[in-house]
Coordinates of N, CA and C in Angstrom, one line a residue:
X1 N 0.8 -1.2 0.0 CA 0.0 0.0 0.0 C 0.9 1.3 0.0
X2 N 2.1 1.6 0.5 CA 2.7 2.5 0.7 C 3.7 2.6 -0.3
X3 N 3.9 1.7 -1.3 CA 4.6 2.0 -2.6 C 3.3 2.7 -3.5
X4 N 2.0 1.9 -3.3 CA 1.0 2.5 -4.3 C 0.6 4.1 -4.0
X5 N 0.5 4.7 -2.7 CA 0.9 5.8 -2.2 C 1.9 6.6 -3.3
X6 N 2.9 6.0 -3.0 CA 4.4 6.5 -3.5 C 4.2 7.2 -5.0
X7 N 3.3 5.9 -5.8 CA 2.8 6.4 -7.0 C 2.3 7.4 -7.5
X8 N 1.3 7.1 -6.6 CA 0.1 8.2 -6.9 C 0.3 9.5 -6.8
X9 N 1.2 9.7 -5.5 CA 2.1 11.1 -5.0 C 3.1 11.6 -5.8
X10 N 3.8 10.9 -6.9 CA 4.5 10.9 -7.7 C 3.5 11.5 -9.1
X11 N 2.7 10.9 -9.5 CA 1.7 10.9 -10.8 C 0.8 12.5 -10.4
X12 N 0.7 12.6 -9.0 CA -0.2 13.9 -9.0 C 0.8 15.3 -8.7
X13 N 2.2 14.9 -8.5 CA 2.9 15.8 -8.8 C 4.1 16.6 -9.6
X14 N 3.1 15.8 -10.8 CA 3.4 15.9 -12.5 C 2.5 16.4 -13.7
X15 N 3.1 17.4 -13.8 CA 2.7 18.1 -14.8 C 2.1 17.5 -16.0
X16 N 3.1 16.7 -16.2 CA 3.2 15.8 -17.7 C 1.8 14.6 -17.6
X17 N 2.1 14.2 -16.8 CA 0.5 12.9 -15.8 C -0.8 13.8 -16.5
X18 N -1.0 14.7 -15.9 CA -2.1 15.6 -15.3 C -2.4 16.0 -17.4
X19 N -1.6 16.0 -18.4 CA -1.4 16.6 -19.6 C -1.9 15.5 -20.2
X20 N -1.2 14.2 -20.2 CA -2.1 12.8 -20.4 C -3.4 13.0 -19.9
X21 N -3.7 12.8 -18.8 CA -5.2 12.4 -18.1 C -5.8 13.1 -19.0
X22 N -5.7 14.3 -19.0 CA -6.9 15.1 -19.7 C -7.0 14.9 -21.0
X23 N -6.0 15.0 -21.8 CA -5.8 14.3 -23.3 C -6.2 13.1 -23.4
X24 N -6.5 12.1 -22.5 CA -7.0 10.9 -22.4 C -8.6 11.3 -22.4
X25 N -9.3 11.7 -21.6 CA -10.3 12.4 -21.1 C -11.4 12.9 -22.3
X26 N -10.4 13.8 -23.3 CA -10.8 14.1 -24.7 C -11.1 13.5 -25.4
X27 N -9.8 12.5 -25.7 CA -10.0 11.8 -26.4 C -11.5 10.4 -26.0
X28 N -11.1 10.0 -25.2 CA -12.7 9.2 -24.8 C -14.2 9.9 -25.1
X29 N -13.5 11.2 -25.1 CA -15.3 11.9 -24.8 C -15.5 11.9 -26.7
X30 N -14.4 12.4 -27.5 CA -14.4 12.4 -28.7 C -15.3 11.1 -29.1
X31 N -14.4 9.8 -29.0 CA -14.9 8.9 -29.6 C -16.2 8.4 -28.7
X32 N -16.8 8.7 -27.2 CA -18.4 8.1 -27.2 C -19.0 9.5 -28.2
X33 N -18.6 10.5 -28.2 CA -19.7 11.9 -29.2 C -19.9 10.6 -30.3
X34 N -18.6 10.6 -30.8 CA -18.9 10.0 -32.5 C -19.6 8.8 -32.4
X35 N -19.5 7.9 -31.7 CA -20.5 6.7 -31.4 C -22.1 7.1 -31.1
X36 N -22.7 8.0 -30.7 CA -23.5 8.1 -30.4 C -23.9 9.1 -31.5
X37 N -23.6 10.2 -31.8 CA -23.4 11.0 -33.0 C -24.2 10.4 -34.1
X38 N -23.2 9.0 -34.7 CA -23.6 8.1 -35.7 C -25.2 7.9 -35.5
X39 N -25.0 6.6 -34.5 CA -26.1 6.2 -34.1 C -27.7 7.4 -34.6
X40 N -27.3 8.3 -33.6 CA -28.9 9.6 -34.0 C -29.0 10.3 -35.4
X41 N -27.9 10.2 -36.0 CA -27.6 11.1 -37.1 C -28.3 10.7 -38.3
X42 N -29.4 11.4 -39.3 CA -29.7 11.3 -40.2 C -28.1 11.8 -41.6
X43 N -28.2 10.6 -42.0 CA -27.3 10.6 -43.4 C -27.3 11.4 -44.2
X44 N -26.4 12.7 -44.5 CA -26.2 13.6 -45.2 C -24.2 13.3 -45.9
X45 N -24.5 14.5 -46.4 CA -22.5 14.1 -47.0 C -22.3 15.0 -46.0
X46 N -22.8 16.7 -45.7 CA -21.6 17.4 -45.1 C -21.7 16.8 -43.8
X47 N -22.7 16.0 -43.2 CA -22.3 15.3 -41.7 C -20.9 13.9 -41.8
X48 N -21.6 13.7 -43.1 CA -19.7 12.4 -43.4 C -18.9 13.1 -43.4
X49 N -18.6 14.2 -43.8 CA -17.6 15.4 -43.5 C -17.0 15.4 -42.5
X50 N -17.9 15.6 -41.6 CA -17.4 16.1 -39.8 C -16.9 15.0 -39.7
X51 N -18.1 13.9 -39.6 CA -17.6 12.4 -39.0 C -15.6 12.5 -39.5
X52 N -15.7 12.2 -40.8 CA -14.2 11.7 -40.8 C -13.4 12.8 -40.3
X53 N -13.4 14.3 -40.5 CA -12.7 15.0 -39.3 C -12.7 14.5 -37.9
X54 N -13.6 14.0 -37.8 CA -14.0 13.8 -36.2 C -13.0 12.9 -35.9
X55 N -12.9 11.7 -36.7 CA -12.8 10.2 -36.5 C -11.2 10.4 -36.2
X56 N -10.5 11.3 -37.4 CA -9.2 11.6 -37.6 C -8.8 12.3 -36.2
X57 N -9.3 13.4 -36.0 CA -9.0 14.3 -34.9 C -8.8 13.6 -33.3
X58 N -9.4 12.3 -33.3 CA -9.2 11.4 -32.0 C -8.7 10.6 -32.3
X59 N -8.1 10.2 -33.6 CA -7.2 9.2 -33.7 C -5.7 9.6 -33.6
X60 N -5.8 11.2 -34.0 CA -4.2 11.9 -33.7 C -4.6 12.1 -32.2
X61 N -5.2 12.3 -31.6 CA -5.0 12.7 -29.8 C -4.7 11.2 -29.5
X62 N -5.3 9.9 -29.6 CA -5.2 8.6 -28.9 C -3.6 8.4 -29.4
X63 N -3.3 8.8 -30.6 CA -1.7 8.6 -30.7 C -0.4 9.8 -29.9
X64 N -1.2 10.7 -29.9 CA -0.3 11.8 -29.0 C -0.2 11.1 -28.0
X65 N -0.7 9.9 -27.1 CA -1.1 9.5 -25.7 C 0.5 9.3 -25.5
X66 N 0.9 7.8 -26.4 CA 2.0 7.8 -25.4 C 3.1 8.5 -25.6
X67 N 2.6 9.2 -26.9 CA 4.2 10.3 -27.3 C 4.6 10.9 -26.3
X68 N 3.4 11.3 -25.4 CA 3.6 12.3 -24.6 C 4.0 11.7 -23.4
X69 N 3.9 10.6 -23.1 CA 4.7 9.5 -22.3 C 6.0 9.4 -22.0
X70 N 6.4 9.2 -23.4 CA 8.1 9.2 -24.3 C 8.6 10.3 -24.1
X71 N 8.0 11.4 -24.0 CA 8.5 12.9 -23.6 C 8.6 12.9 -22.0
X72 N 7.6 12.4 -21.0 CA 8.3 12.9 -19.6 C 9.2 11.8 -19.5
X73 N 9.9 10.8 -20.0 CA 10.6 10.1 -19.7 C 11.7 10.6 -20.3
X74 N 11.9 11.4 -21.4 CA 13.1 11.9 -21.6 C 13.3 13.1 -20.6
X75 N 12.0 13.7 -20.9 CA 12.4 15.1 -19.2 C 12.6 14.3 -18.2
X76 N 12.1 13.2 -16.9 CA 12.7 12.9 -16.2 C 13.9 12.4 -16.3
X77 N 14.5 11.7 -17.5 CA 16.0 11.4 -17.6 C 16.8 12.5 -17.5
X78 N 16.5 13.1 -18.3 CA 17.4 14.4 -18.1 C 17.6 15.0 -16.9
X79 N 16.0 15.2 -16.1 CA 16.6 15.6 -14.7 C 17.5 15.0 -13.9
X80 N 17.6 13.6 -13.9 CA 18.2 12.3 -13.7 C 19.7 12.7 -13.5
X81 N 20.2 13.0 -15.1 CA 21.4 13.3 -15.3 C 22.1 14.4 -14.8
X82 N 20.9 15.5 -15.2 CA 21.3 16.9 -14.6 C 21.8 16.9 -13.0
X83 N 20.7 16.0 -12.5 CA 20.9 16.3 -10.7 C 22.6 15.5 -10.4
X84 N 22.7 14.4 -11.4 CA 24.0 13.4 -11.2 C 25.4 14.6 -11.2
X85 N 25.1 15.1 -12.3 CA 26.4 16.1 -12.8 C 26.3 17.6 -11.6
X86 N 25.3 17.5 -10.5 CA 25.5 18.7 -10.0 C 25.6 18.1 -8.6
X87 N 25.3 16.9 -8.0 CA 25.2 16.2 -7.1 C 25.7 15.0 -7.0
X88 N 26.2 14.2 -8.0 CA 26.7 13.3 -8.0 C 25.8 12.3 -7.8
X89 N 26.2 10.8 -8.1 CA 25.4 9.5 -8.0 C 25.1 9.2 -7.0
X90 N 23.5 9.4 -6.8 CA 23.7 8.3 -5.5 C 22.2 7.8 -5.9
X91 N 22.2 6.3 -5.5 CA 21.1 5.5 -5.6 C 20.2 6.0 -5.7
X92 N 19.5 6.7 -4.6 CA 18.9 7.5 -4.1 C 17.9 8.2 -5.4
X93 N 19.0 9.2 -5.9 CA 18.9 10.1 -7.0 C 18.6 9.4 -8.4
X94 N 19.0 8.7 -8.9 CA 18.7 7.8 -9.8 C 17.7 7.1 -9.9
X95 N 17.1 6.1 -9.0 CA 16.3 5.5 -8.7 C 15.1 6.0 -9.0
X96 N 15.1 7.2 -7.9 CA 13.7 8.1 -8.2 C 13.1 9.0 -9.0
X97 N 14.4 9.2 -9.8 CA 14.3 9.9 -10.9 C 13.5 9.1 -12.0
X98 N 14.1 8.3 -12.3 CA 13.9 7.3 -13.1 C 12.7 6.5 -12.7
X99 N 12.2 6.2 -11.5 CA 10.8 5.9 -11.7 C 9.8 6.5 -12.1
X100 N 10.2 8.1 -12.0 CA 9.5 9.5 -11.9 C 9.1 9.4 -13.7
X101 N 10.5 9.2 -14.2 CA 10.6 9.1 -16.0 C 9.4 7.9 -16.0
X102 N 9.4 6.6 -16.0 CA 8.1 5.7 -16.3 C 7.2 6.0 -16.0
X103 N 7.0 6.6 -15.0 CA 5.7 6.5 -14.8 C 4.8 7.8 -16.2
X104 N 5.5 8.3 -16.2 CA 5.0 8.7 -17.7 C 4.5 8.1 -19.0
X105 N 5.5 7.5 -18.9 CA 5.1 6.1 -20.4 C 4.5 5.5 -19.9
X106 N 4.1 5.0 -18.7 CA 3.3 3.7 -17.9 C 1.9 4.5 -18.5
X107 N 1.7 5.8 -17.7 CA 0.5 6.4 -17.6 C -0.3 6.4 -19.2
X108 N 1.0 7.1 -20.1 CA 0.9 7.1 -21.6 C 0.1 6.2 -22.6
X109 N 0.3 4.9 -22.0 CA 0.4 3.6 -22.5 C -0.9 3.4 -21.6
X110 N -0.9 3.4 -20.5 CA -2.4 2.9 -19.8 C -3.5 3.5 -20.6
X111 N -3.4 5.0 -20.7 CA -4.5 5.6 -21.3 C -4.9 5.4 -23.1
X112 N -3.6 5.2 -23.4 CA -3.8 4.9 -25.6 C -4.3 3.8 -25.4
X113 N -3.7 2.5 -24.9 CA -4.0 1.2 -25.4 C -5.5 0.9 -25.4
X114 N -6.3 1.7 -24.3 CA -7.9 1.3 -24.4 C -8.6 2.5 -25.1
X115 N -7.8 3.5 -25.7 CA -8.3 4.5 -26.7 C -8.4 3.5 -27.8
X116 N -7.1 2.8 -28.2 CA -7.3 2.6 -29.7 C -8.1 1.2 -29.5
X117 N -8.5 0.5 -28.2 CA -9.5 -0.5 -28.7 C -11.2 0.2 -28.8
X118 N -11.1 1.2 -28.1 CA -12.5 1.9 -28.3 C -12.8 2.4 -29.5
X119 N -12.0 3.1 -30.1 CA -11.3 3.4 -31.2 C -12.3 2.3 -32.4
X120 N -11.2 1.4 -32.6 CA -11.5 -0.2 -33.5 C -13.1 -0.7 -33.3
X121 N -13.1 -0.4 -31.8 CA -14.6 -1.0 -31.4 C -15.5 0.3 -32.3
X122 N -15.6 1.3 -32.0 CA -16.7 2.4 -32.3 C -16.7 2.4 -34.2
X123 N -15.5 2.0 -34.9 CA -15.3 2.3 -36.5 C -16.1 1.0 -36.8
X124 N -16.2 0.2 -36.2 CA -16.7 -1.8 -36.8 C -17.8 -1.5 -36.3
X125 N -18.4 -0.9 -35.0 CA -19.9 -0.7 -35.5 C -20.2 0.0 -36.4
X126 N -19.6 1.4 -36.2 CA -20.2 2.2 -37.3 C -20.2 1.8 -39.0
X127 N -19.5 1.0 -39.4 CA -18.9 0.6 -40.6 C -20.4 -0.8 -41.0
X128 N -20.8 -1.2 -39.4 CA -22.0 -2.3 -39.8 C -23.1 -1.5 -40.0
X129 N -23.0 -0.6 -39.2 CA -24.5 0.7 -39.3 C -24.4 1.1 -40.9
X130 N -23.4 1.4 -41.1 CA -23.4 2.1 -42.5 C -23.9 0.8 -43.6
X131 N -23.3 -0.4 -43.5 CA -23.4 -1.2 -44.2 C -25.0 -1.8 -44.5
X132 N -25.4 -1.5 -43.0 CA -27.3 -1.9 -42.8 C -27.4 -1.0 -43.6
X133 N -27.3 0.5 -43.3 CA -27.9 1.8 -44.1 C -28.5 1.4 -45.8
X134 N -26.9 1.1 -46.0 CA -27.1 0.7 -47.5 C -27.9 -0.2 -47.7
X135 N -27.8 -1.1 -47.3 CA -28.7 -2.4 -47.7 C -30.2 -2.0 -47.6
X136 N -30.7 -1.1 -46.6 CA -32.2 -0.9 -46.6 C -32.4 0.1 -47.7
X137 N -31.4 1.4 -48.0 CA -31.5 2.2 -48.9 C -31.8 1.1 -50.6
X138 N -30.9 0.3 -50.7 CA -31.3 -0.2 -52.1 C -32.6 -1.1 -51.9
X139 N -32.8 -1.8 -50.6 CA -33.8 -2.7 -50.9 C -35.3 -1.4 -51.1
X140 N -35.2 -0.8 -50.4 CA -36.5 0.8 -50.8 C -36.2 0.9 -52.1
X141 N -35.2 1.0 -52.5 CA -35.1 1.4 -54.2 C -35.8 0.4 -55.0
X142 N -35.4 -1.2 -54.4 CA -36.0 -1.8 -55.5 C -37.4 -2.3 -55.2
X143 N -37.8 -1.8 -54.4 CA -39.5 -2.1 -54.1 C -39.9 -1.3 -53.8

């Protein structure tokens, strides 16, 4: 319990965490709008329009997730190094630095990997909704 503490005291007093979460946040809200969106939306082109802006726009934020991961891990390395070259090695210094750096990519990677399955999940329904669409559109055409 007192290492998971350690974490969390760590993750809430980071800038970079708090940058993810919310970008996480966005991006989830993006893709339930678009899922639901679909679903209520009468079939026009300029609403296909948005949609694929839409689709694209949360697929670049779900990919920023863990870039932005890969970045506090090179900022905590660097602090890492900086503090080494002004203070010298000590376990201590290293150590916590360095868990400080993952837990950024940890966080990164927690929040993409179930973006881009919501992601997959929300395109395969919508892709069968569209697919029904069509099929009732031509069956009305031909009767």
């Amino acid at each position: 319990m007192v290492e998971q503490m350690t974490m969390i005291e760590q993750m809430a007093g980071n800038w970079l965490c708090w940058a993810i979460l919310v970008m996480a946040m966005v991006c989830y809200q993006q893709l339930s709008l678009e899922y639901f969106a679909r679903r209520n939306r009468v079939e026009d082109e300029a609403a296909a329009v948005t949609d694929d802006l839409k689709r694209e726009f949360s697929g670049t934020l779900i990919g920023v997730l863990p870039l932005m991961g890969l970045l506090g891990t090179i900022i905590g390395l660097l602090d890492v190094f900086a503090g080494i070259s002004v203070d010298g090695a000590s376990s201590e210094l290293v150590s916590g630095g360095i868990a400080d750096a993952l837990i950024t990519t940890q966080l990164g990677l927690i929040c993409a990997i179930p973006g881009w399955l919501l992601q997959a999940f929300v395109r395969a329904r919508q892709g069968s909704a569209d697919t029904r669409l069509v099929e009732a559109v031509t069956e009305t055409e031909r009767g």
